[in-house]
Amino acid sequence: MMKKITPDTLEAVIEHTEAMHKQTGVLLNVSLELDQVYAENKHKDELISQLSDDIEKATDQINDLKTALSEEQNDNSEKEEEIQKLKSTTEELLHDIKERDETIAKLTGNKNEPINFDEFAKKFITIKSSDVIEFLPEEDQKKLGQLLDIIAEGRKEAGKQAHNQYLTINVDEAYSNQVANMMKAHNHYN
């Protein structure tokens, strides 16, 4: 036999069904939210994994850059040392050139001033080296040098300039000009 459904029972069934429907909706919403959270977490995990990979690559690149920078600094240090050496060499060369120019200036003297070669010639005893070698034995050649030293020493002791007489060997006119101008530059001319 079948039981009769009363309106109260029907209403209770409807209420129960509605409550179940609401719970199903809530559970469905919770399930959807859980799926969304899971998807977001999965996406976050993927992002974290990607970021971790990117950080690792960036760290490798930074290390490579540090190595390259260190090598560049070493190269720059070596280049700086080379530059300093070149500067030093340049300064030495400039100093040598300056000394050479000063020597040339002393040798050539002031070419605008005329030189009285008659008076200048009185300051020199001119002996050709070939004559010294040809006509003086080796022992006398040494004595000649010693005699000149003795004369210079005597002049010093007498309070005079040690070398007021000049001995020139193998003098040609161009060299005589240079010697004369050099003597003028050092106040030995008069």
Tab-separated table of C-alpha atoms in Angstrom:
chain	number	residue	atom	x	y	z
A	1	MET	CA	0.000	0.000	0.000
A	2	MET	CA	0.998	3.307	-0.766
A	3	LYS	CA	1.236	6.032	1.680
A	4	LYS	CA	-0.384	9.226	0.953
A	5	ILE	CA	1.721	12.284	0.648
A	6	THR	CA	0.375	14.993	2.733
A	7	PRO	CA	0.920	18.634	1.971
A	8	ASP	CA	3.107	18.901	5.054
A	9	THR	CA	5.228	16.025	3.887
A	10	LEU	CA	5.410	17.520	0.443
A	11	GLU	CA	6.374	20.838	1.879
A	12	ALA	CA	9.011	19.145	4.039
A	13	VAL	CA	10.340	17.321	0.982
A	14	ILE	CA	10.396	20.586	-0.974
A	15	GLU	CA	12.172	22.366	1.868
A	16	HIS	CA	14.635	19.498	2.185
A	17	THR	CA	15.197	19.530	-1.590
A	18	GLU	CA	15.679	23.292	-1.573
A	19	ALA	CA	18.100	22.977	1.354
A	20	MET	CA	19.960	20.237	-0.496
A	21	HIS	CA	19.951	22.409	-3.608
A	22	LYS	CA	21.377	25.313	-1.608
A	23	GLN	CA	24.011	23.034	-0.069
A	24	THR	CA	24.810	21.670	-3.512
A	25	GLY	CA	25.143	25.267	-4.772
A	26	VAL	CA	27.386	26.144	-1.833
A	27	LEU	CA	29.432	22.997	-2.369
A	28	LEU	CA	29.593	23.767	-6.065
A	29	ASN	CA	30.751	27.311	-5.283
A	30	VAL	CA	33.300	25.980	-2.792
A	31	SER	CA	34.433	23.436	-5.363
A	32	LEU	CA	34.742	26.180	-7.995
A	33	GLU	CA	36.631	28.394	-5.555
A	34	LEU	CA	38.912	25.477	-4.651
A	35	ASP	CA	39.490	24.812	-8.348
A	36	GLN	CA	40.261	28.500	-8.848
A	37	VAL	CA	42.600	28.571	-5.817
A	38	TYR	CA	44.243	25.380	-7.051
A	39	ALA	CA	44.644	26.881	-10.528
A	40	GLU	CA	46.012	30.111	-9.035
A	41	ASN	CA	48.390	28.136	-6.804
A	42	LYS	CA	49.464	26.040	-9.768
A	43	HIS	CA	49.987	29.237	-11.776
A	44	LYS	CA	51.888	30.745	-8.822
A	45	ASP	CA	54.022	27.601	-8.588
A	46	GLU	CA	54.752	27.900	-12.305
A	47	LEU	CA	55.572	31.587	-11.861
A	48	ILE	CA	57.782	30.790	-8.862
A	49	SER	CA	59.529	28.078	-10.867
A	50	GLN	CA	59.970	30.482	-13.810
A	51	LEU	CA	61.223	33.229	-11.451
A	52	SER	CA	63.607	30.758	-9.863
A	53	ASP	CA	64.952	29.848	-13.315
A	54	ASP	CA	65.190	33.552	-14.233
A	55	ILE	CA	67.027	34.305	-10.977
A	56	GLU	CA	69.444	31.453	-11.659
A	57	LYS	CA	70.066	32.750	-15.198
A	58	ALA	CA	70.462	36.314	-13.895
A	59	THR	CA	72.911	35.076	-11.246
A	60	ASP	CA	74.918	33.296	-13.949
A	61	GLN	CA	74.869	36.449	-16.080
A	62	ILE	CA	75.972	38.562	-13.095
A	63	ASN	CA	78.821	36.138	-12.419
A	64	ASP	CA	79.796	36.248	-16.104
A	65	LEU	CA	79.690	40.054	-16.018
A	66	LYS	CA	81.799	40.097	-12.839
A	67	THR	CA	84.344	37.832	-14.515
A	68	ALA	CA	84.352	39.986	-17.659
A	69	LEU	CA	84.671	43.143	-15.543
A	70	SER	CA	87.544	41.638	-13.577
A	71	GLU	CA	89.303	40.669	-16.813
A	72	GLU	CA	88.624	44.148	-18.223
A	73	GLN	CA	90.042	45.732	-15.056
A	74	ASN	CA	93.138	43.544	-15.373
A	75	ASP	CA	93.455	44.566	-19.027
A	76	ASN	CA	92.961	48.198	-18.023
A	77	SER	CA	95.619	47.851	-15.306
A	78	GLU	CA	98.045	46.405	-17.842
A	79	LYS	CA	97.166	49.153	-20.325
A	80	GLU	CA	97.592	51.782	-17.583
A	81	GLU	CA	101.036	50.352	-16.797
A	82	GLU	CA	101.900	50.484	-20.503
A	83	ILE	CA	100.627	54.068	-20.685
A	84	GLN	CA	102.738	55.014	-17.645
A	85	LYS	CA	105.784	53.381	-19.245
A	86	LEU	CA	105.100	55.240	-22.489
A	87	LYS	CA	104.674	58.513	-20.575
A	88	SER	CA	107.935	57.878	-18.739
A	89	THR	CA	109.725	57.020	-21.983
A	90	THR	CA	108.231	60.105	-23.633
A	91	GLU	CA	109.394	62.303	-20.746
A	92	GLU	CA	112.872	60.783	-20.977
A	93	LEU	CA	112.927	61.352	-24.740
A	94	LEU	CA	111.724	64.936	-24.319
A	95	HIS	CA	114.443	65.481	-21.722
A	96	ASP	CA	117.037	63.978	-24.079
A	97	ILE	CA	115.766	66.157	-26.935
A	98	LYS	CA	115.938	69.238	-24.705
A	99	GLU	CA	119.503	68.371	-23.692
A	100	ARG	CA	120.404	67.768	-27.339
A	101	ASP	CA	118.856	71.081	-28.367
A	102	GLU	CA	120.737	72.877	-25.589
A	103	THR	CA	123.980	71.222	-26.697
A	104	ILE	CA	123.315	72.175	-30.319
A	105	ALA	CA	122.557	75.733	-29.228
A	106	LYS	CA	125.825	75.839	-27.287
A	107	LEU	CA	127.743	74.372	-30.211
A	108	THR	CA	126.247	76.675	-32.792
A	109	GLY	CA	126.080	79.685	-30.473
A	110	ASN	CA	124.653	82.974	-31.659
A	111	LYS	CA	125.418	82.959	-35.375
A	112	ASN	CA	124.453	86.619	-35.668
A	113	GLU	CA	127.545	87.735	-33.768
A	114	PRO	CA	130.718	87.699	-35.837
A	115	ILE	CA	133.714	85.848	-34.422
A	116	ASN	CA	137.180	87.355	-34.633
A	117	PHE	CA	139.010	84.245	-35.799
A	118	ASP	CA	142.460	85.880	-35.544
A	119	GLU	CA	141.952	86.404	-31.834
A	120	PHE	CA	140.220	83.059	-31.522
A	121	ALA	CA	143.133	81.287	-33.239
A	122	LYS	CA	145.513	82.612	-30.537
A	123	LYS	CA	143.638	80.482	-28.025
A	124	PHE	CA	144.478	77.257	-29.861
A	125	ILE	CA	147.515	75.154	-30.480
A	126	THR	CA	146.486	73.071	-33.464
A	127	ILE	CA	148.086	69.685	-33.879
A	128	LYS	CA	146.874	67.068	-36.316
A	129	SER	CA	146.394	63.671	-34.750
A	130	SER	CA	148.130	62.087	-37.721
A	131	ASP	CA	151.200	64.280	-36.931
A	132	VAL	CA	151.118	63.244	-33.266
A	133	ILE	CA	150.892	59.571	-34.222
A	134	GLU	CA	153.439	59.885	-37.043
A	135	PHE	CA	156.083	62.029	-35.334
A	136	LEU	CA	155.762	61.227	-31.612
A	137	PRO	CA	156.492	57.847	-30.096
A	138	GLU	CA	153.704	56.394	-27.970
A	139	GLU	CA	155.529	57.323	-24.773
A	140	ASP	CA	155.774	60.972	-25.902
A	141	GLN	CA	152.103	60.954	-26.854
A	142	LYS	CA	151.310	60.059	-23.220
A	143	LYS	CA	153.739	62.726	-22.005
A	144	LEU	CA	151.949	65.340	-24.148
A	145	GLY	CA	148.704	64.577	-22.313
A	146	GLN	CA	150.508	64.740	-18.952
A	147	LEU	CA	152.144	68.085	-19.879
A	148	LEU	CA	148.765	69.598	-20.674
A	149	ASP	CA	147.472	68.386	-17.291
A	150	ILE	CA	150.513	69.934	-15.535
A	151	ILE	CA	149.876	73.279	-17.273
A	152	ALA	CA	146.227	73.216	-16.218
A	153	GLU	CA	147.181	72.385	-12.623
A	154	GLY	CA	149.727	75.224	-12.557
A	155	ARG	CA	147.094	77.676	-13.787
A	156	LYS	CA	144.731	76.546	-11.042
A	157	GLU	CA	147.388	77.086	-8.377
A	158	ALA	CA	148.121	80.551	-9.803
A	159	GLY	CA	144.425	81.426	-9.391
A	160	LYS	CA	143.799	81.467	-13.121
A	161	GLN	CA	141.270	79.572	-15.116
A	162	ALA	CA	142.636	76.054	-15.521
A	163	HIS	CA	142.147	75.784	-19.276
A	164	ASN	CA	142.812	79.080	-21.008
A	165	GLN	CA	144.885	77.463	-23.765
A	166	TYR	CA	143.028	74.936	-25.864
A	167	LEU	CA	144.574	72.085	-27.764
A	168	THR	CA	142.588	71.010	-30.802
A	169	ILE	CA	143.353	67.972	-32.837
A	170	ASN	CA	142.065	67.469	-36.410
A	171	VAL	CA	140.142	70.697	-36.486
A	172	ASP	CA	138.285	71.673	-39.624
A	173	GLU	CA	136.696	75.095	-40.050
A	174	ALA	CA	133.115	73.959	-39.361
A	175	TYR	CA	134.164	72.316	-36.105
A	176	SER	CA	136.208	75.403	-35.192
A	177	ASN	CA	133.011	77.474	-35.516
A	178	GLN	CA	131.172	75.097	-33.208
A	179	VAL	CA	133.998	75.123	-30.660
A	180	ALA	CA	134.229	78.921	-30.806
A	181	ASN	CA	130.495	79.328	-30.257
A	182	MET	CA	130.551	76.784	-27.442
A	183	MET	CA	133.434	78.653	-25.799
A	184	LYS	CA	131.493	81.911	-26.106
A	185	ALA	CA	128.462	80.286	-24.495
A	186	HIS	CA	130.631	79.258	-21.520
A	187	ASN	CA	132.489	82.593	-21.316
A	188	HIS	CA	135.805	81.041	-22.354
A	189	TYR	CA	136.160	83.150	-25.474
A	190	ASN	CA	137.880	86.200	-23.964
